[in-house]
Coordinates of C-alpha atoms and ligand atoms in Angstrom, one line a residue:
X1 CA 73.7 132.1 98.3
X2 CA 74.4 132.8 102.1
X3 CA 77.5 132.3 103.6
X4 CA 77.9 129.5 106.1
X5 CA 78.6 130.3 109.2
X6 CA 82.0 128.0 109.5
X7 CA 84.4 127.5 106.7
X8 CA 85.1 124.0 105.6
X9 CA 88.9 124.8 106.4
X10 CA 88.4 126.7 109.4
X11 CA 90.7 125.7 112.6
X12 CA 89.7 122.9 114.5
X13 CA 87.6 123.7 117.2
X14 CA 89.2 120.7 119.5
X15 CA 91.9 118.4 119.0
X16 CA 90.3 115.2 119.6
X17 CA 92.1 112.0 118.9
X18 CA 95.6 112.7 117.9
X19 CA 97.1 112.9 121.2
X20 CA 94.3 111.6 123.9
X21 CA 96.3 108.3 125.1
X22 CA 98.2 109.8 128.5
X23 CA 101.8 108.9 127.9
X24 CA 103.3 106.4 130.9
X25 CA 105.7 108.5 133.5
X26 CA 109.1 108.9 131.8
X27 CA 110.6 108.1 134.6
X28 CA 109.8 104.3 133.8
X29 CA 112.6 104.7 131.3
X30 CA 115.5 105.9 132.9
X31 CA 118.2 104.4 134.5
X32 CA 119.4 105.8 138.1
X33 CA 121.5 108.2 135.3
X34 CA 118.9 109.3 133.5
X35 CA 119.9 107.5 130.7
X36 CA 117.4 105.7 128.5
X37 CA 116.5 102.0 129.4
X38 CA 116.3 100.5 126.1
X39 CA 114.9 97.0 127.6
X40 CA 111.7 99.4 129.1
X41 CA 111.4 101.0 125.4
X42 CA 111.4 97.6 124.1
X43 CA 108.4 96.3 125.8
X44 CA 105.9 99.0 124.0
X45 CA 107.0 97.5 120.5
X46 CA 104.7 94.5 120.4
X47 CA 106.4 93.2 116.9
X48 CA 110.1 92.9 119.1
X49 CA 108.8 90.3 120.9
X50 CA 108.3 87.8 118.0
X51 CA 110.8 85.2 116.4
X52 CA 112.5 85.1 112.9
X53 CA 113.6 81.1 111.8
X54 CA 113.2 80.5 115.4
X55 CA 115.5 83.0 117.2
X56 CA 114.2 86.0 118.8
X57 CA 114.4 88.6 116.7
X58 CA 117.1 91.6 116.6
X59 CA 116.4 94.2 114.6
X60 CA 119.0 96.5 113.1
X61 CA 117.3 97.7 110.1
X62 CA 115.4 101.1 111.8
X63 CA 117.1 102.7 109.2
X64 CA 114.6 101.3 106.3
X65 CA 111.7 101.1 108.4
X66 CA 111.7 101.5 112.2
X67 CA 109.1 99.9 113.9
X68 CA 106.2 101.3 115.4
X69 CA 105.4 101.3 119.6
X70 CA 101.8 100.7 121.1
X71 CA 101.1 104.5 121.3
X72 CA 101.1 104.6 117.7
X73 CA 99.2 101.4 116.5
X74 CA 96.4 102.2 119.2
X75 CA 96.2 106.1 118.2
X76 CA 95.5 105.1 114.8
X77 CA 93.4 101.9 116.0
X78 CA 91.4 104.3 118.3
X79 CA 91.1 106.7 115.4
X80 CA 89.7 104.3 112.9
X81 CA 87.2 102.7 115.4
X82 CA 85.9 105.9 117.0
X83 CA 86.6 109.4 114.6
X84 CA 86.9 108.3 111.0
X85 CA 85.3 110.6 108.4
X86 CA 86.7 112.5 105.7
X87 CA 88.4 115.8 106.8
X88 CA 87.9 119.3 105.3
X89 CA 84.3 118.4 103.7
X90 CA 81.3 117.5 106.0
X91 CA 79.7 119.2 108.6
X92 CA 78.8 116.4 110.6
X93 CA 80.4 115.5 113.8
X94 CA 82.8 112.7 112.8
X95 CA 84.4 114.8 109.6
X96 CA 84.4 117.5 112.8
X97 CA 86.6 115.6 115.1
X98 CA 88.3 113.7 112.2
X99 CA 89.3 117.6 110.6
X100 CA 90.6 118.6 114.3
X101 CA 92.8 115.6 115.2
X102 CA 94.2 116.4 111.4
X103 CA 95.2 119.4 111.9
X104 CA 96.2 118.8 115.6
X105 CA 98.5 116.1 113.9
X106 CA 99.9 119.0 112.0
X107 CA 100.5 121.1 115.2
X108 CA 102.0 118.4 116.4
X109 CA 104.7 118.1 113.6
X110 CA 105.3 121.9 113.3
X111 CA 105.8 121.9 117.3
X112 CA 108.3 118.8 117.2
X113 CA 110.5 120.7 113.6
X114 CA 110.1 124.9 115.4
X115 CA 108.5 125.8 112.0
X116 CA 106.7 129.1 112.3
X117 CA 103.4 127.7 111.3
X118 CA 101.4 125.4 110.3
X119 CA 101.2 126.8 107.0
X120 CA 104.6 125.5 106.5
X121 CA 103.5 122.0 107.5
X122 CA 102.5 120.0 104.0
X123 CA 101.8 116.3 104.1
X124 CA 103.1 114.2 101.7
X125 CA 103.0 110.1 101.5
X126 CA 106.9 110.2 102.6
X127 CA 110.1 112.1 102.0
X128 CA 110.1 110.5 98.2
X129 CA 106.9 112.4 97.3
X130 CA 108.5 115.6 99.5
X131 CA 110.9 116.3 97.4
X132 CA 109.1 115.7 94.1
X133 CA 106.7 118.1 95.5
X134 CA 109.6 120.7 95.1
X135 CA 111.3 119.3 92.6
X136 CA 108.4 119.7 90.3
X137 CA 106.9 122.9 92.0
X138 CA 109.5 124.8 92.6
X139 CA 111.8 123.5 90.2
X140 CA 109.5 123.8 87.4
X141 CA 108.6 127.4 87.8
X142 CA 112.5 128.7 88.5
X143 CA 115.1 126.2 86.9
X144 CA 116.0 127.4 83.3
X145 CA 118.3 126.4 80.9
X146 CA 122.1 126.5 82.0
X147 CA 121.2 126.4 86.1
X148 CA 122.4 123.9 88.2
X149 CA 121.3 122.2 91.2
X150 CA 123.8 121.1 93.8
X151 CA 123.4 117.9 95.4
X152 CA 126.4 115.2 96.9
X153 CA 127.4 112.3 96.1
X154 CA 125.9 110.5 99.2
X155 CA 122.5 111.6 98.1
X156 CA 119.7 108.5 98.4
X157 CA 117.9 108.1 95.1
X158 CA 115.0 110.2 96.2
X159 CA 117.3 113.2 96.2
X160 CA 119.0 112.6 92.9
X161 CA 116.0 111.4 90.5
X162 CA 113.6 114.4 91.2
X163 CA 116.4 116.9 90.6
X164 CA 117.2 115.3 87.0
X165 CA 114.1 115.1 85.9
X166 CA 113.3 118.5 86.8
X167 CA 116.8 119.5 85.4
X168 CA 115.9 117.5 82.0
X169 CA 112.7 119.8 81.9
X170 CA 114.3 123.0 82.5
X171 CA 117.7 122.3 80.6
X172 CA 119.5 122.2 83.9
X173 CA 122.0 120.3 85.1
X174 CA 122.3 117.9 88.0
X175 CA 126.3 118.6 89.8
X176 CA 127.3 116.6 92.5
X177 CA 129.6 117.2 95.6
X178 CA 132.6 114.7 96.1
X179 CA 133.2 113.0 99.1
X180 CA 136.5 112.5 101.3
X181 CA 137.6 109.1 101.9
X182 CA 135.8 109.4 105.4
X183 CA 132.4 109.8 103.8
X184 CA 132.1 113.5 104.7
X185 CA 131.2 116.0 102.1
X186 CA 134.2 117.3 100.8
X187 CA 133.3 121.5 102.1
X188 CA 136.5 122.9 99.7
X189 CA 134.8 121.6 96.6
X190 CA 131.3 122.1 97.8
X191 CA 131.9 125.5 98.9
X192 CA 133.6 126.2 94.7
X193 CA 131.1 124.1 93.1
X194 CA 128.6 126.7 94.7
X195 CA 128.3 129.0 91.7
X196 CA 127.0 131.5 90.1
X197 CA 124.8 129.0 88.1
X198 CA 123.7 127.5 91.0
X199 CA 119.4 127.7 91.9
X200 CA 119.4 125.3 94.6
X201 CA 121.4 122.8 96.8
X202 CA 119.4 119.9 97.7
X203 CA 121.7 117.7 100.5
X204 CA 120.9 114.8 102.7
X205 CA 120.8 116.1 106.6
X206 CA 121.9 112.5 107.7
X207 CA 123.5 109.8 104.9
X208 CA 121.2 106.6 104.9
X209 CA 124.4 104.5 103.6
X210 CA 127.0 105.8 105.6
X211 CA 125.6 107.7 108.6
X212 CA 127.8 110.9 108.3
X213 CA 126.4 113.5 109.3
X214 CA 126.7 116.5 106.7
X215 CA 126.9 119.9 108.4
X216 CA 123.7 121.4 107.4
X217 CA 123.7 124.9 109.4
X218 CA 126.8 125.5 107.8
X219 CA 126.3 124.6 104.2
X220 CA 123.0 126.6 104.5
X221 CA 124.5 129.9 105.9
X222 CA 127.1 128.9 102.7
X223 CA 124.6 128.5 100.1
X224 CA 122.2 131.6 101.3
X225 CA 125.0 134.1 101.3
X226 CA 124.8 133.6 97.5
X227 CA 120.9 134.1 97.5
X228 CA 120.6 130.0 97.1
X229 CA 118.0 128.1 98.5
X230 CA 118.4 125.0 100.4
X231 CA 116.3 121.4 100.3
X232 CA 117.5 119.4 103.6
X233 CA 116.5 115.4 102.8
X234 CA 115.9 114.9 106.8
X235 CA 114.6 110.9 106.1
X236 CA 117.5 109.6 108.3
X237 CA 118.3 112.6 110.7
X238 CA 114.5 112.8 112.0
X239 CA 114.8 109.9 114.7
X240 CA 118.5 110.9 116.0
X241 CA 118.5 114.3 115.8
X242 CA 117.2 117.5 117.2
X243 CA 115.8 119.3 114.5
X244 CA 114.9 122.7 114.4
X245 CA 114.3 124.2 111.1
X246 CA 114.3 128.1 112.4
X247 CA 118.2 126.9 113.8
X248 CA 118.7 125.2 110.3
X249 CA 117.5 128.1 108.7
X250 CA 117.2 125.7 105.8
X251 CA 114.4 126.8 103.5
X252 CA 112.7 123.1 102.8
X253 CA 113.0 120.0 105.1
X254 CA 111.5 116.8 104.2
X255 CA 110.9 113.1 105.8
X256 CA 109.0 110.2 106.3
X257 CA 106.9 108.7 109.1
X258 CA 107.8 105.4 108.9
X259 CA 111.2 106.2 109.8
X260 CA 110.6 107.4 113.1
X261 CA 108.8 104.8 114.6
X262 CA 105.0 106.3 112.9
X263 CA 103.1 104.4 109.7
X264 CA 104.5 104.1 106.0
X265 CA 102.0 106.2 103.6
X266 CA 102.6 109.6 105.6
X267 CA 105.5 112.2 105.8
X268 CA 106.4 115.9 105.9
X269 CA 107.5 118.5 103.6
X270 CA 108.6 122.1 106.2
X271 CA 108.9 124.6 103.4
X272 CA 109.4 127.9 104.2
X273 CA 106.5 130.2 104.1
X274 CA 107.5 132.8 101.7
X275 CA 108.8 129.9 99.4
X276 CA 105.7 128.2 99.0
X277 CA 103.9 130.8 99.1
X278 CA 105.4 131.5 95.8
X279 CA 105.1 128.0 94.5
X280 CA 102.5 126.5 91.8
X281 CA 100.4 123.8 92.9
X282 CA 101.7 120.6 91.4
X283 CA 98.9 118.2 92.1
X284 CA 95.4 119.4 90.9
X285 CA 92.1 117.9 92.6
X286 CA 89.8 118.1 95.7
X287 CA 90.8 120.2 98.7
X288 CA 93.5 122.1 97.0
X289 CA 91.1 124.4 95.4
X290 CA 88.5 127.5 96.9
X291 CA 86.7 127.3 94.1
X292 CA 86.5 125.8 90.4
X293 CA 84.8 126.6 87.4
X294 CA 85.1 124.9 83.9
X295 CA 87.2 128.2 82.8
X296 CA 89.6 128.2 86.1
X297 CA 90.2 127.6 89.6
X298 CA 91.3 129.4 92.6
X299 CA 93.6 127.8 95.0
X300 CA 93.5 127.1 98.6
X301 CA 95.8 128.7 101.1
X302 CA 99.0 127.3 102.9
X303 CA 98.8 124.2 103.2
X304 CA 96.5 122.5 101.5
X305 CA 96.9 124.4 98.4
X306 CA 99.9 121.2 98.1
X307 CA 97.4 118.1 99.0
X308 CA 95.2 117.3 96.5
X309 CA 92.9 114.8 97.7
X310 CA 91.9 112.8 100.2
X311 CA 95.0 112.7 102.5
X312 CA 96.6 110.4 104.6
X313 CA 94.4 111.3 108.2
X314 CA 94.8 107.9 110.3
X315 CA 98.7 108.2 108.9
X316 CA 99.0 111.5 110.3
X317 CA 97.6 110.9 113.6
X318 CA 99.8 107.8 113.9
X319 CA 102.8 110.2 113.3
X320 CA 101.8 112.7 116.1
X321 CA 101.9 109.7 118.3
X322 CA 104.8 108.7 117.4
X323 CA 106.3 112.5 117.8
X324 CA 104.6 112.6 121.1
X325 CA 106.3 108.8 122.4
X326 CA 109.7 110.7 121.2
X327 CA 109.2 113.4 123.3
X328 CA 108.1 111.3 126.1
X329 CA 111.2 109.4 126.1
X330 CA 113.0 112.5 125.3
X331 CA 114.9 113.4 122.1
X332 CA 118.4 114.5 123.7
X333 CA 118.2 111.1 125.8
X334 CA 117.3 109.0 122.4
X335 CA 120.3 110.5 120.8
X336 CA 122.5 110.1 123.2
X337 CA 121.2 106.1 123.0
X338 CA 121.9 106.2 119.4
X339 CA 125.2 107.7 120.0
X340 CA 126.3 105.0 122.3
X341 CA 125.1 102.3 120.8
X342 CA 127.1 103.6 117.0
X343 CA 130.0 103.6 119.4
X344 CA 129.9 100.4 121.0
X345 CA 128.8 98.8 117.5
X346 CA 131.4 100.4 115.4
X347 CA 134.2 99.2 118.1
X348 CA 133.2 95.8 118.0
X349 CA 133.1 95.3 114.4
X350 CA 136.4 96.6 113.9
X351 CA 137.2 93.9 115.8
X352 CA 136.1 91.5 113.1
X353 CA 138.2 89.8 111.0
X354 CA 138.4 91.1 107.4
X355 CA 135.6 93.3 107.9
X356 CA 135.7 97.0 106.5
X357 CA 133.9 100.1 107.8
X358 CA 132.6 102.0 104.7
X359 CA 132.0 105.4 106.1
X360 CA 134.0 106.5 109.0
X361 CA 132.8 109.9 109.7
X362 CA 134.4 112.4 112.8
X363 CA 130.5 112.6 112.9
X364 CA 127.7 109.8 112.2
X365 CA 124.5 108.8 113.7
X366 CA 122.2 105.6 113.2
X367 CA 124.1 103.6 110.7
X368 CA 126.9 101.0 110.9
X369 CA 128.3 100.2 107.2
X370 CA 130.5 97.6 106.3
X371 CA 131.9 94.9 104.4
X372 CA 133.2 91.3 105.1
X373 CA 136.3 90.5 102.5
X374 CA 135.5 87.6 99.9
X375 CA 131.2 87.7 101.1
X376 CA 129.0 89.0 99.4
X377 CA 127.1 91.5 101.7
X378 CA 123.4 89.2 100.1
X379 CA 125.2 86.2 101.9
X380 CA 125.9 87.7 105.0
X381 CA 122.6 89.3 105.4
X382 CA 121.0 86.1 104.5
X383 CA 123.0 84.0 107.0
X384 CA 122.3 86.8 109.5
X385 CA 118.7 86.7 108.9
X386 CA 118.7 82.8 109.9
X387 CA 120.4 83.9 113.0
X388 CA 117.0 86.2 113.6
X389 CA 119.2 89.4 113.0
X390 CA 117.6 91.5 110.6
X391 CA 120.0 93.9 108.7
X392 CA 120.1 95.2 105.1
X393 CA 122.4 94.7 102.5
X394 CA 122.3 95.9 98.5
X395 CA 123.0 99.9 97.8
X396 CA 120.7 101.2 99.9
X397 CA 119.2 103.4 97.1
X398 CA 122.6 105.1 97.0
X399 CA 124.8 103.9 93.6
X400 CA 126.5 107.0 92.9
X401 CA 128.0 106.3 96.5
X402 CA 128.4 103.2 96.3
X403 CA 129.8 103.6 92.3
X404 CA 132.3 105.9 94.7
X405 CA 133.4 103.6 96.7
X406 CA 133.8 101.1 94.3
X407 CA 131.6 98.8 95.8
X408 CA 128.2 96.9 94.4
X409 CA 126.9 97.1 98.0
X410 CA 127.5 97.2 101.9
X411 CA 126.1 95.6 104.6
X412 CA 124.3 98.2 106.7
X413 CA 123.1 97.6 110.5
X414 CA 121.2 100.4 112.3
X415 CA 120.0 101.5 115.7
X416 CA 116.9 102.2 117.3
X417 CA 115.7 103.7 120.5
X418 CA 114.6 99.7 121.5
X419 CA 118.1 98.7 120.5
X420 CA 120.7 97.3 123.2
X421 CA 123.8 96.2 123.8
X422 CA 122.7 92.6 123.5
X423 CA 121.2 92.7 120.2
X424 CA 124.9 94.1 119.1
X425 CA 126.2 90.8 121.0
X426 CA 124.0 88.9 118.5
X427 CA 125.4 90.8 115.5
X428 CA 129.0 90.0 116.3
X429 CA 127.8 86.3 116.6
X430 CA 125.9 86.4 113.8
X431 CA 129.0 87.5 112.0
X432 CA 131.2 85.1 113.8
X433 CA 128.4 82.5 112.1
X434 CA 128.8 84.0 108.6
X435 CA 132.9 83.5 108.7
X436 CA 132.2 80.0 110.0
X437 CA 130.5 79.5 106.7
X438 CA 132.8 81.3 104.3
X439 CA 135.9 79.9 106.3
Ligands
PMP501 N1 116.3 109.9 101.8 C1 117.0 109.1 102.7 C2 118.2 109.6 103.2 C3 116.4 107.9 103.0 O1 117.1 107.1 103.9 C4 115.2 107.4 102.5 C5 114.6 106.1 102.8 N2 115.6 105.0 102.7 C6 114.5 108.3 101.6 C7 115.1 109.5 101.3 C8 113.2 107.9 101.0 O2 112.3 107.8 102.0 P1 110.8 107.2 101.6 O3 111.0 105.9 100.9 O4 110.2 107.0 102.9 O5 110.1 108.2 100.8

């Protein structure tokens, strides 16, 4: 047979729809400062502007599910109405374009994390499917019997359950980090429980139900001095944080779209090059393969030899949009936002009567925790709710730290980039509603 003259995975030739809609100035988002204009940010997020049981509608519940600006619903609009094709297959023009904004997406992602390459760059369907990617990969190729992985015990669910079950294959056991009273990772006992036993430390960059932030660089130089590998869970840190994975030096970094301010169905796994290199694929199908025969199959290269199947396209270009509006406002100025909005949030509350902050942190981002004495955190996210203030309460898919703090559950507000002062205004009333009730 004669070789075709381009390969089904070669580079794109343009990148055509992933980033074609010319950002507005920044400029139209700064104060006389500098400083963000949250008010200006919240005019591209058409869902803000609609009301919940008849009150305008505040939402502090980014941290679940941030919402998603015009840049992003029209990228992926745009996409669906003018590129869609299947990617990697045809020759035609649309699975063309459609391939080249793909992989443009994937440019865009390595660009905004510093990885090395886009061979590092796997897409997954969210920071839950990330870390199984690993956890069954890796972990099923180089945990044996009597390892340990080495998690802490603010870990979401997504970063405990993988590990066990790849532990319970292997014979390995799941340890966990303590906590201080703060909520920080206690660094005496994680720096001892750091054996000689120990394959991997899988930590959470930024906890989702407390907001501390764990000292990653630090813990990674820790764990690589003993030749042990490091999975960051970056679900929370990605919309408040600068992250550079070369600066991290962490070996896998993982998170979802939908938390910063892109669709659900897509997310990121960085892993480093070398690493996955070495890794079996651990889902079998189309597009992860160079060739197939009944006897055996070859593999594709970095990435795709990790995405079986038809992936997410319209999900990725909607992230790259969403990446792009970041950078647009600018990340330093976003987190500075989040900063001072945590800070003007958490001093307010610990104004409230009877009202506890679970996780107090020297250093937190995104996340206000607490709990009102004799309510139940359902109630008071249900009386909020009527008051149009969306927040979450339950155990944010954290037990063991909640089983830590002896608690069943917090109530848990979170910031934004279109978060302002005023929607902290209608928390505090909101609350001030709640002990009306309850009084
Ligand atoms: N890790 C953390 C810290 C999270 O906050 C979340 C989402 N709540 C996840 C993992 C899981 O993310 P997803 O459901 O998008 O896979």
């Amino acid at each position: 047979m004669n070789r075709p003259l381009t390969q089904p995975h070669a580079p794109p030739q343009a990148p055509a729809q992933a980033r074609d809609s010319a950002p507005p100035a920044a400029s139209a988002y700064l104060d006389a400062q500098g400083r963000l204009r949250p008010e200006r940010v919240r005019a591209d997020f058409p869902i803000l502007g609609r009301e919940v049981h008849g009150r305008p509608l505040v939402y502090l519940d980014s941290a679940a599910s941030a919402q998603q600006p015009r840049a992003v619903l029209e990228a992926v609009e745009r996409y669906a109405t003018t590129t869609h094709a299947n990617v990697h297959r045809g020759v035609h023009a649309l699975s063309q374009e459609a391939t080249a904004a793909f992989e443009a997406a994937r440019d865009t992602v390595r660009r905004y994390l510093n990885a090395r390459s886009t061979r590092e760059i796997i897409f997954t369907r969210g920071t839950t499917e990330a870390i199984n990617l690993v956890a069954q990969s890796w972990g099923g190729a180089q945990l044996q019997a009597g390892d340990e992985v080495l998690v802490t015990h603010l870990e979401h669910h997504a970063n405990i359950v993988p590990w066990q079950m790849a532990c319970a294959r292997a014979g390995a056991r799941l340890v966990a980090a303590p906590l201080t009273p703060a909520g920080e990772v206690d660094a005496g006992a994680f720096a001892q429980l750091l054996g000689p036993r120990t394959r991997l430390v899988a930590i959470a960059h930024v906890s989702n139900a407390l907001g501390t932030v764990l000292p990653v660089a630090g813990m990674v130089a820790l764990a690589h001095a003993r030749g042990v590998p490091v999975l960051v869970d970056g679900a929370q840190a990605i919309a408040h944080q600068r992250v550079d994975v070369q600066r991290l030096d962490c070996d896998f970094y993982a998170f979802s779209g939908h938390k910063i301010y892109g669709p659900t169905g897509i997310g990121v796994l960085y892993g480093r090059e070398s690493l996955l290199a070495a890794m079996p694929p651990w889902q079998g199908g189309g597009d992860m393969i160079l060739s197939v025969a009944i006897e055996r199959s070859t593999y594709n290269e970095l990435p795709w030899k990790f995405e079986a199947g038809t992936p997410n396209i319209s999900g990725a270009i909607g992230l790259a949009a969403a990446l792009d509006y970041l950078e647009m406002l600018g990340r330093e100025r976003v987190a500075a936002h989040g900063q001072e909005l945590l800070a003007v949030a958490t001093a307010r509350l610990r104004t409230v009567p009877g009202l506890t902050l679970v996780g107090t942190a020297a250093s937190k981002c995104g996340v206000a925790s607490f709990t009102l004495a004799g309510i139940h955190p359902h109630d008071v996210g249900t009386i909020l709710d009527r008051e149009g203030v969306a927040v979450r309460s339950g155990h944010h898919c954290a037990m063991p730290v909640m089983t830590w703090y002896g608690l069943a559950a917090t109530v848990r507000a979170s910031f934004g980039c279109y978060n302002t002062r005023a929607d902290i205004d209608q928390l505090l009333a909101g609350l001030d509603k709640v002990r009306e009730v309850f009084a």
